[in-house]
Coordinates of C-alpha atoms in Angstrom, one line a residue:
Chain M
M939 CA 20.3 79.1 83.2
T940 CA 16.6 78.8 82.3
E941 CA 16.0 76.7 85.4
L942 CA 16.6 79.8 87.6
T943 CA 13.3 81.2 86.4
N944 CA 11.5 78.2 87.8
L945 CA 12.4 79.0 91.4
T946 CA 9.9 80.4 93.8
I947 CA 10.7 83.6 95.7
A948 CA 11.5 81.5 98.8
E949 CA 13.8 79.2 96.8
A950 CA 15.5 82.1 95.0
L951 CA 16.1 84.0 98.3
D952 CA 17.6 80.8 99.7
G953 CA 19.9 80.4 96.7
L954 CA 21.0 84.0 96.8
R955 CA 21.8 83.9 100.5
K956 CA 23.8 80.7 100.0
K957 CA 25.5 82.3 96.9
D958 CA 24.4 79.4 94.7
F959 CA 23.9 82.1 92.1
S960 CA 24.1 85.9 92.0
A961 CA 21.3 88.4 91.7
V962 CA 22.8 89.4 88.3
E963 CA 22.6 85.8 87.1
L964 CA 19.0 85.5 88.2
T965 CA 18.2 88.9 86.6
R966 CA 19.8 88.0 83.3
A967 CA 17.8 84.8 83.2
Y968 CA 14.6 86.8 83.7
I969 CA 15.6 89.5 81.1
H970 CA 16.0 86.6 78.7
A971 CA 12.6 85.2 79.7
V972 CA 11.0 88.6 79.2
E973 CA 12.5 88.9 75.7
N974 CA 11.2 85.3 74.9
S975 CA 7.7 86.1 76.1
R976 CA 7.2 89.3 74.0
C977 CA 4.6 87.5 71.9
L978 CA 2.4 87.5 75.0
N979 CA 2.4 91.3 75.1
A980 CA 2.6 91.2 78.9
Y981 CA 5.2 94.0 79.2
T982 CA 4.6 97.5 77.9
V983 CA 8.1 98.7 78.9
E984 CA 11.2 96.6 79.5
T985 CA 13.8 98.1 81.9
P986 CA 16.8 95.7 81.7
E987 CA 19.3 98.5 82.5
I988 CA 17.5 99.4 85.7
A989 CA 17.2 95.7 86.5
L990 CA 20.9 95.0 86.1
R991 CA 21.9 98.1 88.1
Q992 CA 19.6 97.0 90.9
A993 CA 20.8 93.4 90.7
E994 CA 24.5 94.6 91.0
A995 CA 23.6 96.6 94.1
S996 CA 21.8 93.6 95.5
D997 CA 24.9 91.4 95.0
A998 CA 27.0 94.0 96.8
R999 CA 24.7 93.8 99.7
Y1000 CA 24.7 90.0 99.7
A1001 CA 28.5 90.1 99.6
K1002 CA 28.4 92.1 102.8
G1003 CA 25.9 89.7 104.3
E1004 CA 23.2 92.4 104.3
G1005 CA 20.5 90.8 102.1
R1006 CA 17.1 92.4 102.4
P1007 CA 13.7 90.7 102.5
M1008 CA 13.2 90.9 98.6
D1009 CA 16.8 91.3 97.7
G1010 CA 17.7 90.4 94.1
L1011 CA 14.2 89.2 93.1
P1012 CA 13.2 90.3 89.6
I1013 CA 9.6 91.4 89.6
G1014 CA 7.3 93.1 87.1
V1015 CA 5.3 96.2 88.0
K1016 CA 1.7 96.7 86.8
D1017 CA 1.7 99.9 84.8
L1018 CA -0.8 101.5 87.3
F1019 CA 2.1 102.1 89.7
C1020 CA 4.0 105.3 89.1
T1021 CA 7.7 104.6 88.7
E1022 CA 10.1 107.4 88.8
G1023 CA 11.4 108.3 85.3
V1024 CA 9.8 105.2 83.7
D1025 CA 6.7 105.4 81.5
S1026 CA 3.6 104.9 83.6
T1027 CA 0.6 104.9 81.4
A1028 CA -2.2 102.9 83.2
G1029 CA -2.7 101.2 79.8
S1030 CA -4.1 104.4 78.4
R1031 CA -3.3 106.5 75.4
I1032 CA -4.0 109.6 77.5
L1033 CA -0.9 108.9 79.6
T1034 CA 1.4 108.1 76.7
G1035 CA 4.9 109.2 77.5
F1036 CA 4.1 110.1 81.1
K1037 CA 7.3 109.7 83.2
P1038 CA 6.4 110.4 86.8
P1039 CA 8.9 112.5 88.7
Y1040 CA 8.1 110.4 91.8
E1041 CA 7.9 106.7 92.9
S1042 CA 4.7 105.1 94.2
T1043 CA 4.9 104.1 97.9
V1044 CA 4.4 100.4 97.2
T1045 CA 7.2 100.2 94.5
A1046 CA 9.5 102.4 96.7
K1047 CA 9.0 99.9 99.5
L1048 CA 9.7 96.9 97.3
F1049 CA 12.9 98.5 95.9
A1050 CA 14.0 99.5 99.3
D1051 CA 13.7 95.8 100.2
G1052 CA 15.9 94.9 97.3
A1053 CA 13.5 94.0 94.5
V1054 CA 14.6 94.3 90.9
M1055 CA 12.4 95.9 88.3
L1056 CA 12.1 94.0 84.9
G1057 CA 9.6 96.4 83.5
K1058 CA 6.1 97.7 83.4
L1059 CA 3.2 95.3 82.8
N1060 CA 0.2 95.7 80.5
M1061 CA -3.2 96.1 82.0
D1062 CA -6.8 97.1 81.1
E1063 CA -7.0 100.8 80.6
F1064 CA -7.2 102.5 84.0
A1065 CA -7.8 99.0 85.5
M1066 CA -11.3 98.9 83.9
G1067 CA -11.8 95.4 82.6
S1068 CA -11.7 91.7 83.4
A1069 CA -9.9 90.4 80.3
N1070 CA -7.1 92.7 79.6
I1071 CA -8.6 93.6 76.2
T1072 CA -9.2 97.3 76.9
S1073 CA -5.5 98.3 77.0
H1074 CA -4.3 100.9 74.5
Y1075 CA -1.3 98.7 74.0
G1076 CA -3.4 95.7 72.8
P1077 CA -4.6 92.6 74.6
V1078 CA -2.3 90.3 76.6
I1079 CA -2.3 86.7 75.4
S1080 CA -2.5 84.1 78.2
P1081 CA 0.3 81.6 78.3
W1082 CA -2.4 79.0 78.5
S1083 CA -3.4 79.7 74.9
K1084 CA -2.9 76.9 72.4
G1085 CA -0.5 77.4 69.6
I1086 CA 2.5 76.2 67.6
K1087 CA 6.0 77.4 68.6
T1088 CA 8.3 78.3 65.8
Q1089 CA 11.8 79.6 65.7
R1090 CA 13.1 82.2 63.2
D1091 CA 16.2 84.3 62.9
A1092 CA 15.7 87.8 64.2
H1093 CA 18.0 89.3 61.6
T1094 CA 16.5 90.1 58.2
S1095 CA 18.9 90.5 55.3
N1096 CA 18.4 93.2 52.7
G1097 CA 20.0 90.9 50.2
G1098 CA 22.8 93.2 49.1
L1099 CA 26.3 91.9 48.5
L1100 CA 27.6 93.5 51.7
D1101 CA 24.8 92.1 53.7
E1102 CA 25.4 88.6 52.4
L1103 CA 29.1 89.0 53.4
A1104 CA 28.1 90.2 56.8
D1105 CA 25.6 87.3 57.2
A1106 CA 28.3 84.8 56.6
F1107 CA 30.1 85.9 59.8
R1108 CA 27.0 86.6 61.9
Q1109 CA 25.7 84.5 64.8
P1110 CA 22.0 83.6 64.2
Q1111 CA 19.7 85.2 66.7
P1112 CA 16.8 82.8 67.3
V1113 CA 13.5 84.3 68.1
T1114 CA 10.6 82.2 69.4
E1115 CA 7.3 83.0 67.8
W1116 CA 3.9 81.5 68.3
E1117 CA 1.2 80.9 65.9
W1118 CA -1.9 80.9 68.1
E1119 CA -4.7 78.5 67.5
R1120 CA -6.9 80.3 70.0
K1121 CA -5.8 83.3 72.0
L1122 CA -7.1 83.2 75.5
V1123 CA -7.4 86.2 77.8
P1124 CA -5.3 86.3 81.0
G1125 CA -8.1 88.0 82.9
G1126 CA -7.9 91.5 84.1
S1127 CA -7.2 94.1 84.9
S1128 CA -3.9 92.8 86.1
G1129 CA -3.6 90.7 83.0
G1130 CA 0.0 91.5 82.2
S1131 CA 1.0 90.7 85.8
A1132 CA -0.8 87.4 85.7
A1133 CA 0.6 86.4 82.3
A1134 CA 4.2 87.3 83.2
V1135 CA 4.2 85.4 86.5
A1136 CA 2.6 82.3 84.9
A1137 CA 4.9 82.4 81.9
R1138 CA 8.0 82.6 84.2
A1139 CA 8.8 86.1 82.8
A1140 CA 8.8 87.6 86.4
I1141 CA 9.3 85.8 89.7
A1142 CA 6.3 87.8 90.9
A1143 CA 4.4 91.0 90.0
T1144 CA 2.5 93.8 91.6
G1145 CA -1.2 93.9 90.9
T1146 CA -4.1 96.1 92.0
D1147 CA -7.6 94.9 92.8
T1148 CA -10.7 97.2 92.6
G1149 CA -13.4 94.6 92.0
G1150 CA -11.3 91.5 91.5
S1151 CA -8.4 92.6 89.3
I1152 CA -5.8 90.5 91.2
R1153 CA -7.9 87.5 92.1
Q1154 CA -9.7 86.9 88.8
P1155 CA -6.6 87.0 86.6
A1156 CA -4.7 84.8 89.1
S1157 CA -7.5 82.3 88.8
F1158 CA -7.4 82.4 84.9
V1159 CA -3.7 81.7 84.7
G1160 CA -3.2 79.4 87.7
I1161 CA -1.2 81.6 90.1
V1162 CA -1.8 83.0 93.6
G1163 CA -3.3 86.5 93.8
F1164 CA -3.7 88.2 97.1
K1165 CA -5.7 91.3 97.8
P1166 CA -5.1 92.6 101.3
T1167 CA -7.6 94.5 103.4
Y1168 CA -8.3 98.0 102.1
G1169 CA -5.9 100.4 103.9
R1170 CA -3.0 97.8 104.2
C1171 CA -1.1 99.0 101.1
S1172 CA -0.7 102.7 100.4
R1173 CA -2.4 103.9 97.3
W1174 CA 0.0 106.9 97.0
G1175 CA 1.4 106.9 93.5
I1176 CA -1.0 104.3 92.2
V1177 CA -3.1 105.8 89.3
A1178 CA -6.5 106.1 91.0
F1179 CA -9.5 104.4 89.5
A1180 CA -12.1 104.0 92.3
S1181 CA -10.4 105.3 95.5
S1182 CA -12.7 103.6 98.0
L1183 CA -12.0 100.2 96.4
D1184 CA -8.5 100.2 94.9
Q1185 CA -5.9 98.1 96.7
A1186 CA -2.5 96.8 95.7
G1187 CA -1.4 93.2 96.3
P1188 CA 1.1 90.6 95.2
M1189 CA 0.7 88.1 92.3
T1190 CA 3.0 85.1 92.8
R1191 CA 3.4 81.4 92.0
T1192 CA 3.0 80.2 95.6
V1193 CA 1.2 81.2 98.8
R1194 CA 4.5 81.6 100.7
D1195 CA 5.8 83.9 98.0
S1196 CA 2.7 86.1 98.4
A1197 CA 3.3 86.2 102.2
I1198 CA 6.9 87.3 101.6
M1199 CA 6.0 89.9 99.0
L1200 CA 3.0 91.4 100.8
K1201 CA 5.1 92.1 103.9
S1202 CA 7.3 94.3 101.7
M1203 CA 4.3 96.0 100.1
C1204 CA 2.2 97.1 103.0
G1205 CA 2.6 99.4 106.0
F1206 CA 1.5 102.8 107.1
D1207 CA 2.0 105.8 104.8
P1208 CA 1.1 109.3 106.0
K1209 CA 0.8 110.3 102.3
D1210 CA -2.4 108.2 101.9
S1211 CA -5.2 109.4 104.2
T1212 CA -6.8 106.0 104.0
S1213 CA -3.6 104.1 104.9
V1214 CA -4.1 102.2 108.2
D1215 CA -1.6 102.8 111.0
M1216 CA -1.2 99.2 112.2
P1217 CA 1.8 96.9 112.6
V1218 CA 2.5 94.6 109.7
P1219 CA 2.4 91.0 110.8
D1220 CA 4.9 88.4 109.7
F1221 CA 2.6 86.8 107.1
E1222 CA 5.0 83.9 106.4
A1223 CA 5.0 82.9 110.0
A1224 CA 1.2 82.4 109.7
L1225 CA 1.8 79.4 107.3
T1226 CA 1.6 76.8 110.1
G1227 CA -0.5 74.3 108.1
D1228 CA -2.8 73.9 111.1
I1229 CA -6.4 74.7 110.5
R1230 CA -8.0 72.2 112.9
G1231 CA -11.3 73.5 114.2
L1232 CA -11.4 76.5 111.9
R1233 CA -14.9 77.4 110.7
V1234 CA -15.1 77.8 106.9
G1235 CA -18.1 79.6 105.7
I1236 CA -19.8 78.4 102.5
P1237 CA -22.2 81.1 101.3
K1238 CA -25.3 79.6 99.8
E1239 CA -25.9 82.6 97.6
Y1240 CA -22.7 81.9 95.6
R1241 CA -24.4 78.9 94.0
V1242 CA -25.6 81.1 91.2
E1243 CA -28.0 79.9 88.5
G1244 CA -26.3 78.6 85.4
M1245 CA -23.0 78.2 87.0
P1246 CA -21.0 75.4 85.2
A1247 CA -21.1 72.1 87.1
E1248 CA -17.3 72.1 87.0
I1249 CA -17.1 75.2 89.1
E1250 CA -19.4 73.5 91.6
R1251 CA -17.2 70.5 91.5
V1252 CA -14.0 72.4 92.2
W1253 CA -15.7 74.3 95.0
Q1254 CA -16.8 71.0 96.6
Q1255 CA -13.3 69.7 96.2
G1256 CA -12.0 72.7 98.1
I1257 CA -14.5 72.1 100.9
D1258 CA -13.4 68.5 101.1
W1259 CA -9.7 69.4 101.2
L1260 CA -10.2 71.8 104.1
K1261 CA -12.4 69.3 105.9
A1262 CA -9.8 66.6 105.6
A1263 CA -7.3 69.1 107.2
G1264 CA -9.6 69.4 110.2
A1265 CA -11.6 72.5 109.4
V1266 CA -15.4 72.7 109.9
P1267 CA -17.5 73.8 106.9
V1268 CA -20.5 76.0 108.0
E1269 CA -23.2 77.1 105.6
I1270 CA -23.6 80.9 105.8
S1271 CA -25.8 83.4 104.1
L1272 CA -24.8 86.6 102.4
P1273 CA -28.3 87.7 101.3
H1274 CA -27.3 90.8 99.3
T1275 CA -24.8 89.0 97.1
K1276 CA -26.7 89.5 93.9
Y1277 CA -26.8 93.3 94.4
A1278 CA -23.0 93.6 94.7
L1279 CA -22.3 93.9 91.0
P1280 CA -24.9 96.6 90.2
T1281 CA -23.7 98.4 93.3
Y1282 CA -20.2 98.2 92.1
Y1283 CA -21.2 99.5 88.7
I1284 CA -22.5 102.7 90.3
V1285 CA -19.9 103.3 92.9
A1286 CA -16.8 102.5 90.8
P1287 CA -17.9 104.7 87.8
A1288 CA -18.9 107.5 90.1
E1289 CA -15.4 107.5 91.7
C1290 CA -13.7 107.1 88.3
S1291 CA -15.5 110.0 86.7
S1292 CA -14.2 112.1 89.5
N1293 CA -10.7 110.7 89.6
L1294 CA -10.2 110.8 85.8
A1295 CA -11.2 114.5 85.6
R1296 CA -7.5 115.3 86.0
Y1297 CA -6.8 114.0 82.5
D1298 CA -7.6 117.1 80.5
G1299 CA -4.5 117.8 78.3
V1300 CA -3.1 120.5 80.6
R1301 CA -0.7 119.1 83.1
F1302 CA 0.5 115.8 81.6
G1303 CA -0.2 113.3 78.9
L1304 CA -1.9 113.7 75.6
R1305 CA -3.3 117.0 74.4
V1306 CA -5.6 117.3 71.3
E1307 CA -6.1 121.0 70.4
G1308 CA -9.5 122.6 69.8
K1309 CA -10.9 126.0 69.0
D1310 CA -11.1 126.9 72.7
L1311 CA -10.2 125.5 76.1
K1312 CA -13.4 123.5 76.5
E1313 CA -13.1 121.9 73.0
M1314 CA -9.5 121.1 73.8
Y1315 CA -10.7 119.2 76.9
E1316 CA -13.4 117.4 75.0
N1317 CA -11.1 116.4 72.1
T1318 CA -8.3 115.3 74.4
R1319 CA -10.6 113.1 76.5
A1320 CA -12.4 111.7 73.4
E1321 CA -9.2 110.6 71.8
G1322 CA -7.2 109.8 74.9
F1323 CA -9.7 107.4 76.5
G1324 CA -10.9 104.1 75.1
A1325 CA -14.5 103.0 74.8
E1326 CA -14.9 101.3 78.1
V1327 CA -13.3 104.2 80.1
R1328 CA -15.5 106.7 78.2
R1329 CA -18.6 104.6 79.0
R1330 CA -17.8 104.4 82.7
I1331 CA -16.9 108.1 83.0
M1332 CA -20.3 108.9 81.5
I1333 CA -22.2 106.5 83.7
G1334 CA -20.4 108.0 86.7
T1335 CA -21.1 111.6 85.5
Y1336 CA -24.8 110.7 85.2
V1337 CA -25.2 108.9 88.6
L1338 CA -23.5 111.8 90.3
S1339 CA -25.5 114.5 88.5
A1340 CA -28.1 116.7 90.3
G1341 CA -31.5 115.0 90.2
Y1342 CA -30.0 111.5 90.0
Y1343 CA -27.5 111.5 92.8
D1344 CA -30.0 110.1 95.4
A1345 CA -31.7 107.6 93.1
Y1346 CA -28.4 106.0 92.0
Y1347 CA -25.3 107.0 94.0
L1348 CA -26.8 107.4 97.4
K1349 CA -28.9 104.2 97.0
A1350 CA -25.8 102.3 95.9
Q1351 CA -23.9 103.5 99.0
K1352 CA -26.7 102.3 101.2
V1353 CA -26.8 98.9 99.5
R1354 CA -23.0 98.8 99.9
A1355 CA -23.5 99.2 103.7
R1356 CA -26.0 96.2 103.6
I1357 CA -23.4 94.1 101.8
A1358 CA -20.7 94.9 104.3
E1359 CA -23.2 94.1 107.1
D1360 CA -23.8 90.7 105.5
F1361 CA -20.1 89.9 105.9
A1362 CA -19.9 91.2 109.4
K1363 CA -22.8 88.9 110.4
A1364 CA -21.3 85.9 108.6
Y1365 CA -18.0 86.3 110.4
E1366 CA -19.9 85.7 113.7
Q1367 CA -20.4 82.2 112.5
C1368 CA -17.2 81.5 110.6
D1369 CA -13.5 82.5 110.5
V1370 CA -13.0 82.4 106.7
I1371 CA -15.2 82.1 103.6
L1372 CA -14.5 79.8 100.7
T1373 CA -15.9 80.4 97.2
P1374 CA -14.9 79.9 93.6
T1375 CA -12.8 82.9 92.3
A1376 CA -14.5 83.3 88.9
P1377 CA -17.6 81.8 87.3
S1378 CA -15.7 80.3 84.4
T1379 CA -12.3 79.5 83.1
A1380 CA -10.5 81.9 80.7
F1381 CA -12.4 82.7 77.5
A1382 CA -10.9 83.7 74.1
I1383 CA -10.1 87.2 73.0
G1384 CA -13.1 88.4 71.0
E1385 CA -15.7 86.5 73.1
K1386 CA -18.1 88.4 75.4
M1387 CA -16.8 91.7 74.0
D1388 CA -20.0 93.2 72.6
D1389 CA -22.0 93.0 75.9
P1390 CA -20.7 95.0 78.8
I1391 CA -22.9 93.3 81.4
A1392 CA -21.8 89.8 80.3
M1393 CA -18.2 91.0 80.8
Y1394 CA -19.0 92.5 84.2
L1395 CA -20.3 89.1 85.4
N1396 CA -16.7 87.8 85.5
D1397 CA -16.3 89.6 88.8
V1398 CA -19.5 88.3 90.4
F1399 CA -17.6 86.4 93.1
T1400 CA -14.9 88.9 93.8
V1401 CA -16.8 92.2 93.9
P1402 CA -18.8 91.7 97.2
A1403 CA -15.6 91.5 99.3
S1404 CA -14.1 94.5 97.5
L1405 CA -17.2 96.6 98.4
A1406 CA -16.7 95.5 102.0
G1407 CA -12.9 96.2 101.9
L1408 CA -12.1 92.6 103.0
P1409 CA -8.9 90.7 102.2
G1410 CA -9.2 87.9 99.6
V1411 CA -6.9 85.4 97.9
S1412 CA -7.2 83.2 94.9
V1413 CA -5.4 79.9 95.0
P1414 CA -4.9 77.5 92.0
A1415 CA -7.1 74.4 92.4
G1416 CA -6.2 72.4 89.3
L1417 CA -7.5 72.3 85.8
A1418 CA -11.0 72.1 84.4
A1419 CA -12.0 69.7 81.6
D1420 CA -11.1 72.3 79.0
G1421 CA -7.5 72.1 80.4
L1422 CA -7.6 75.6 81.9
P1423 CA -6.9 76.6 85.5
L1424 CA -9.5 77.2 88.1
G1425 CA -9.1 79.1 91.3
L1426 CA -10.6 79.0 94.7
Q1427 CA -11.2 82.2 96.7
L1428 CA -10.8 82.7 100.4
L1429 CA -12.1 85.8 102.1
G1430 CA -11.1 86.9 105.5
R1431 CA -12.1 89.3 108.3
P1432 CA -10.6 92.8 108.0
F1433 CA -6.9 92.8 108.7
D1434 CA -6.9 89.0 109.3
E1435 CA -4.6 88.2 106.4
E1436 CA -2.8 85.7 108.6
T1437 CA -5.8 83.4 108.7
L1438 CA -6.1 83.7 104.9
F1439 CA -2.5 82.8 104.4
R1440 CA -2.8 79.8 106.8
V1441 CA -5.9 78.4 105.0
A1442 CA -4.5 79.3 101.5
G1443 CA -1.3 77.3 102.4
V1444 CA -3.4 74.2 103.3
L1445 CA -5.5 74.5 100.0
E1446 CA -2.3 74.8 98.0
Q1447 CA -0.8 71.8 99.7
A1448 CA -3.9 69.7 99.1
A1449 CA -4.2 70.8 95.4
G1450 CA -0.6 69.6 94.9
P1451 CA 1.8 70.7 92.2
Q1452 CA 0.1 72.7 89.4
P1453 CA 0.7 71.9 85.7
L1454 CA 2.6 74.4 83.6
P1455 CA 0.9 76.5 80.9
P1456 CA 1.4 75.3 77.3
F1457 CA 3.6 78.3 76.6
L1458 CA 6.3 76.7 78.8
G1459 CA 5.7 73.2 77.5
Chain P
M6 CA -39.3 102.0 86.4
S7 CA -39.6 104.9 88.7
S8 CA -40.4 108.3 87.2
D9 CA -37.0 109.8 88.0
K10 CA -35.2 107.1 86.0
A11 CA -36.7 107.5 82.5
A12 CA -34.5 106.0 79.7
L13 CA -31.9 108.3 78.4
N14 CA -32.5 109.9 75.0
K15 CA -30.0 111.2 72.5
E16 CA -30.1 114.8 73.8
Q17 CA -29.5 113.7 77.4
V18 CA -26.6 111.5 76.4
A19 CA -25.1 114.5 74.5
K20 CA -25.6 116.6 77.7
I21 CA -23.8 113.9 79.9
A22 CA -21.0 113.7 77.4
H23 CA -20.6 117.5 77.6
L24 CA -20.6 117.4 81.4
A25 CA -18.0 114.7 81.3
R26 CA -16.0 116.8 78.8
I27 CA -15.8 114.0 76.2
K28 CA -16.7 114.7 72.6
V29 CA -19.1 112.2 71.2
P30 CA -19.9 112.5 67.4
E31 CA -23.6 113.0 66.6
Q32 CA -23.8 109.6 64.8
E33 CA -22.6 107.7 67.9
L34 CA -25.2 109.1 70.3
D35 CA -27.9 106.6 69.6
H36 CA -25.6 103.6 70.1
L37 CA -24.2 105.0 73.3
A38 CA -27.7 105.8 74.6
G39 CA -28.5 102.1 74.0
E40 CA -25.4 100.9 76.0
L41 CA -25.9 103.3 78.9
N42 CA -29.7 102.5 79.1
K43 CA -28.8 98.8 79.3
I44 CA -26.4 99.3 82.2
L45 CA -28.8 101.7 84.0
G46 CA -31.7 99.3 83.5
W47 CA -29.6 96.5 85.0
V48 CA -28.6 98.5 88.1
E49 CA -32.2 99.3 88.8
M50 CA -32.6 96.0 90.6
L51 CA -31.1 97.9 93.6
D52 CA -34.6 99.4 94.1
E53 CA -35.6 96.0 95.4
V54 CA -33.3 96.4 98.5
D55 CA -34.9 98.0 101.5
T56 CA -32.4 100.6 102.7
A57 CA -34.7 102.5 105.0
G58 CA -32.6 103.9 107.9
V59 CA -29.3 102.6 106.4
E60 CA -26.4 105.0 106.6
P61 CA -24.7 105.4 103.2
M62 CA -21.2 103.7 103.3
T63 CA -18.7 106.3 102.2
S64 CA -15.6 104.5 103.4
V65 CA -14.6 101.0 104.2
A66 CA -12.0 102.0 106.8
A67 CA -13.4 102.3 110.3
Q68 CA -11.3 105.3 111.0
T69 CA -11.9 109.0 110.7
L70 CA -9.9 110.8 108.1
R71 CA -6.5 111.7 109.5
R72 CA -5.5 115.3 109.7
R73 CA -2.1 116.8 109.7
A74 CA -0.7 120.2 110.6
D75 CA -1.3 122.8 108.0
V76 CA 2.3 123.3 107.0
V77 CA 4.3 123.0 103.8
T78 CA 6.0 119.6 103.8
D79 CA 7.0 119.4 100.2
G80 CA 7.6 121.5 97.1
G81 CA 10.0 124.0 95.6
Y82 CA 10.5 122.1 92.3
P83 CA 8.4 123.8 89.6
D84 CA 10.5 122.3 86.9
K85 CA 9.6 118.8 88.1
I86 CA 5.9 119.8 88.2
V87 CA 5.7 121.0 84.6
K88 CA 8.1 118.3 83.2
N89 CA 5.3 116.2 81.7
A90 CA 3.1 119.1 80.5
P91 CA 2.2 118.9 76.8
D92 CA 2.8 122.7 76.5
A93 CA 4.7 124.4 79.3
A94 CA 5.8 128.0 79.1
E95 CA 8.8 128.3 81.5
T96 CA 7.3 127.0 84.8
F97 CA 3.6 127.5 83.8
F98 CA 1.1 125.3 82.2
S99 CA -0.2 126.9 79.1
V100 CA -3.8 126.6 77.8
P101 CA -5.7 128.1 74.9
K102 CA -6.8 131.7 75.4
V103 CA -9.7 131.9 77.9
V104 CA -10.2 135.7 78.1
E105 CA -11.1 138.1 75.3

């Protein structure tokens, strides 16, 4: 049964339609994989009962020949999405036990298209982080970490006479455990989503990207992460971090799978005032493999100082692959690239300080009492938020405060306009932009943790497009010398996801089959 | 460093923490001031960018905010609204006493 979890979305849909296996069988295989991957800490909540119920409904539809676009596919849901009646915590202590009485638009659409929910996936607290180390539920361990696999019996005997007797008749319950040599981060903030998809503990997962939170973890674990144009996916029911940047997207093992899943995730939603009322293209149909004559922009400012030679090498490899397929590389300039990160670290905290004001211990989540109302707020928020979230709320509060608003926030909004302008100009010369996704391979849990700015630099290649609201995708491009995955990023014009899919498909084809993480070895 | 962006001291950090409604123990203020100053010092490189005449970018979507008719489209389920409240009295959110 384990081989079922190796199928891509496209293959699984094919098998389900041909009745080679049932949705319940596929779901059971994944429930087992989820249990076996508990040592990665990718899931915060497992929902096998919901999954089996949905899978049965799916099989009933297949029996009637009414299979839907995602019917019977077991996915994981990032815990930033509100799921009706199921804990939705955004990785934060302040939302412990919160069971939304509503369903986010994106997950509602996926379930309406037949997707099956395996559970909720771990993430950086309120999506603030690039390593999945700020979660209240502990870090996620990348399936690329090195370790020794051991098996033990799940049952522990108390040693009494009755227990011994019972033991004699009991089937052993083997549990796989890992003794990690070096625990690597899966990237963040969609770290649980990335780890689960790479470890075959979900056929795909939802992610959200504010400054790179889909693309960077996809690069770290060797999967495809697609962030659509801002406005494509409804943000309704997604816990808000920075509203002018947040956007949901699929995290999958192949480009085709991303195309299938994204189609189910996006579309106009009157409940989100920033949702765009545009037809949703058939993204899968865009995968023609033909990129002859396409102009690929190579931004010279992305050759940052101190970038590892290996990143340069993989980038060049990507250029060569596209050239071989008939595309034309064009050097472009995005002069304000180096100002993107500092701009982001004003805009995002400002929006987060405003969005997170709703967590005050009154309407939902944690409450820590105090001598009066104000102290109750202060105690609740001090204990409910982790260090990184507190830091960003305070930066945001400061840059929005009277006297500093113009110097910081207004200035950042103007620089943001400059950054967006850079891209608009670049797209007069090229159709798509190719860059590395991240400036390094995955690092170990514990590294880079004492310096916030060093941590922020992980998003140096993903943040500029986020500020401009552009679509972007990270495609696996092989392994670095340290044996860890590296991704290439493609950025497109607004609402031109189709070109991105087309080029991403070519890159994927050229890169060839990708090695499996040691966890599956 | 421009005059309106002097480094944050302990008192200012305490003030920001209060405005953000986050309790910060006295002994952590110095450390936090150090962290915040480091980040604020770093973002100051934005002063190098000439933004004269640039309109601040408030939204990435090239559309004006949609409006809808001012009518009730949802509601009528107070039990659902207070379901997650840490302390609900019937269908009300309850808070510590705010009047004498």
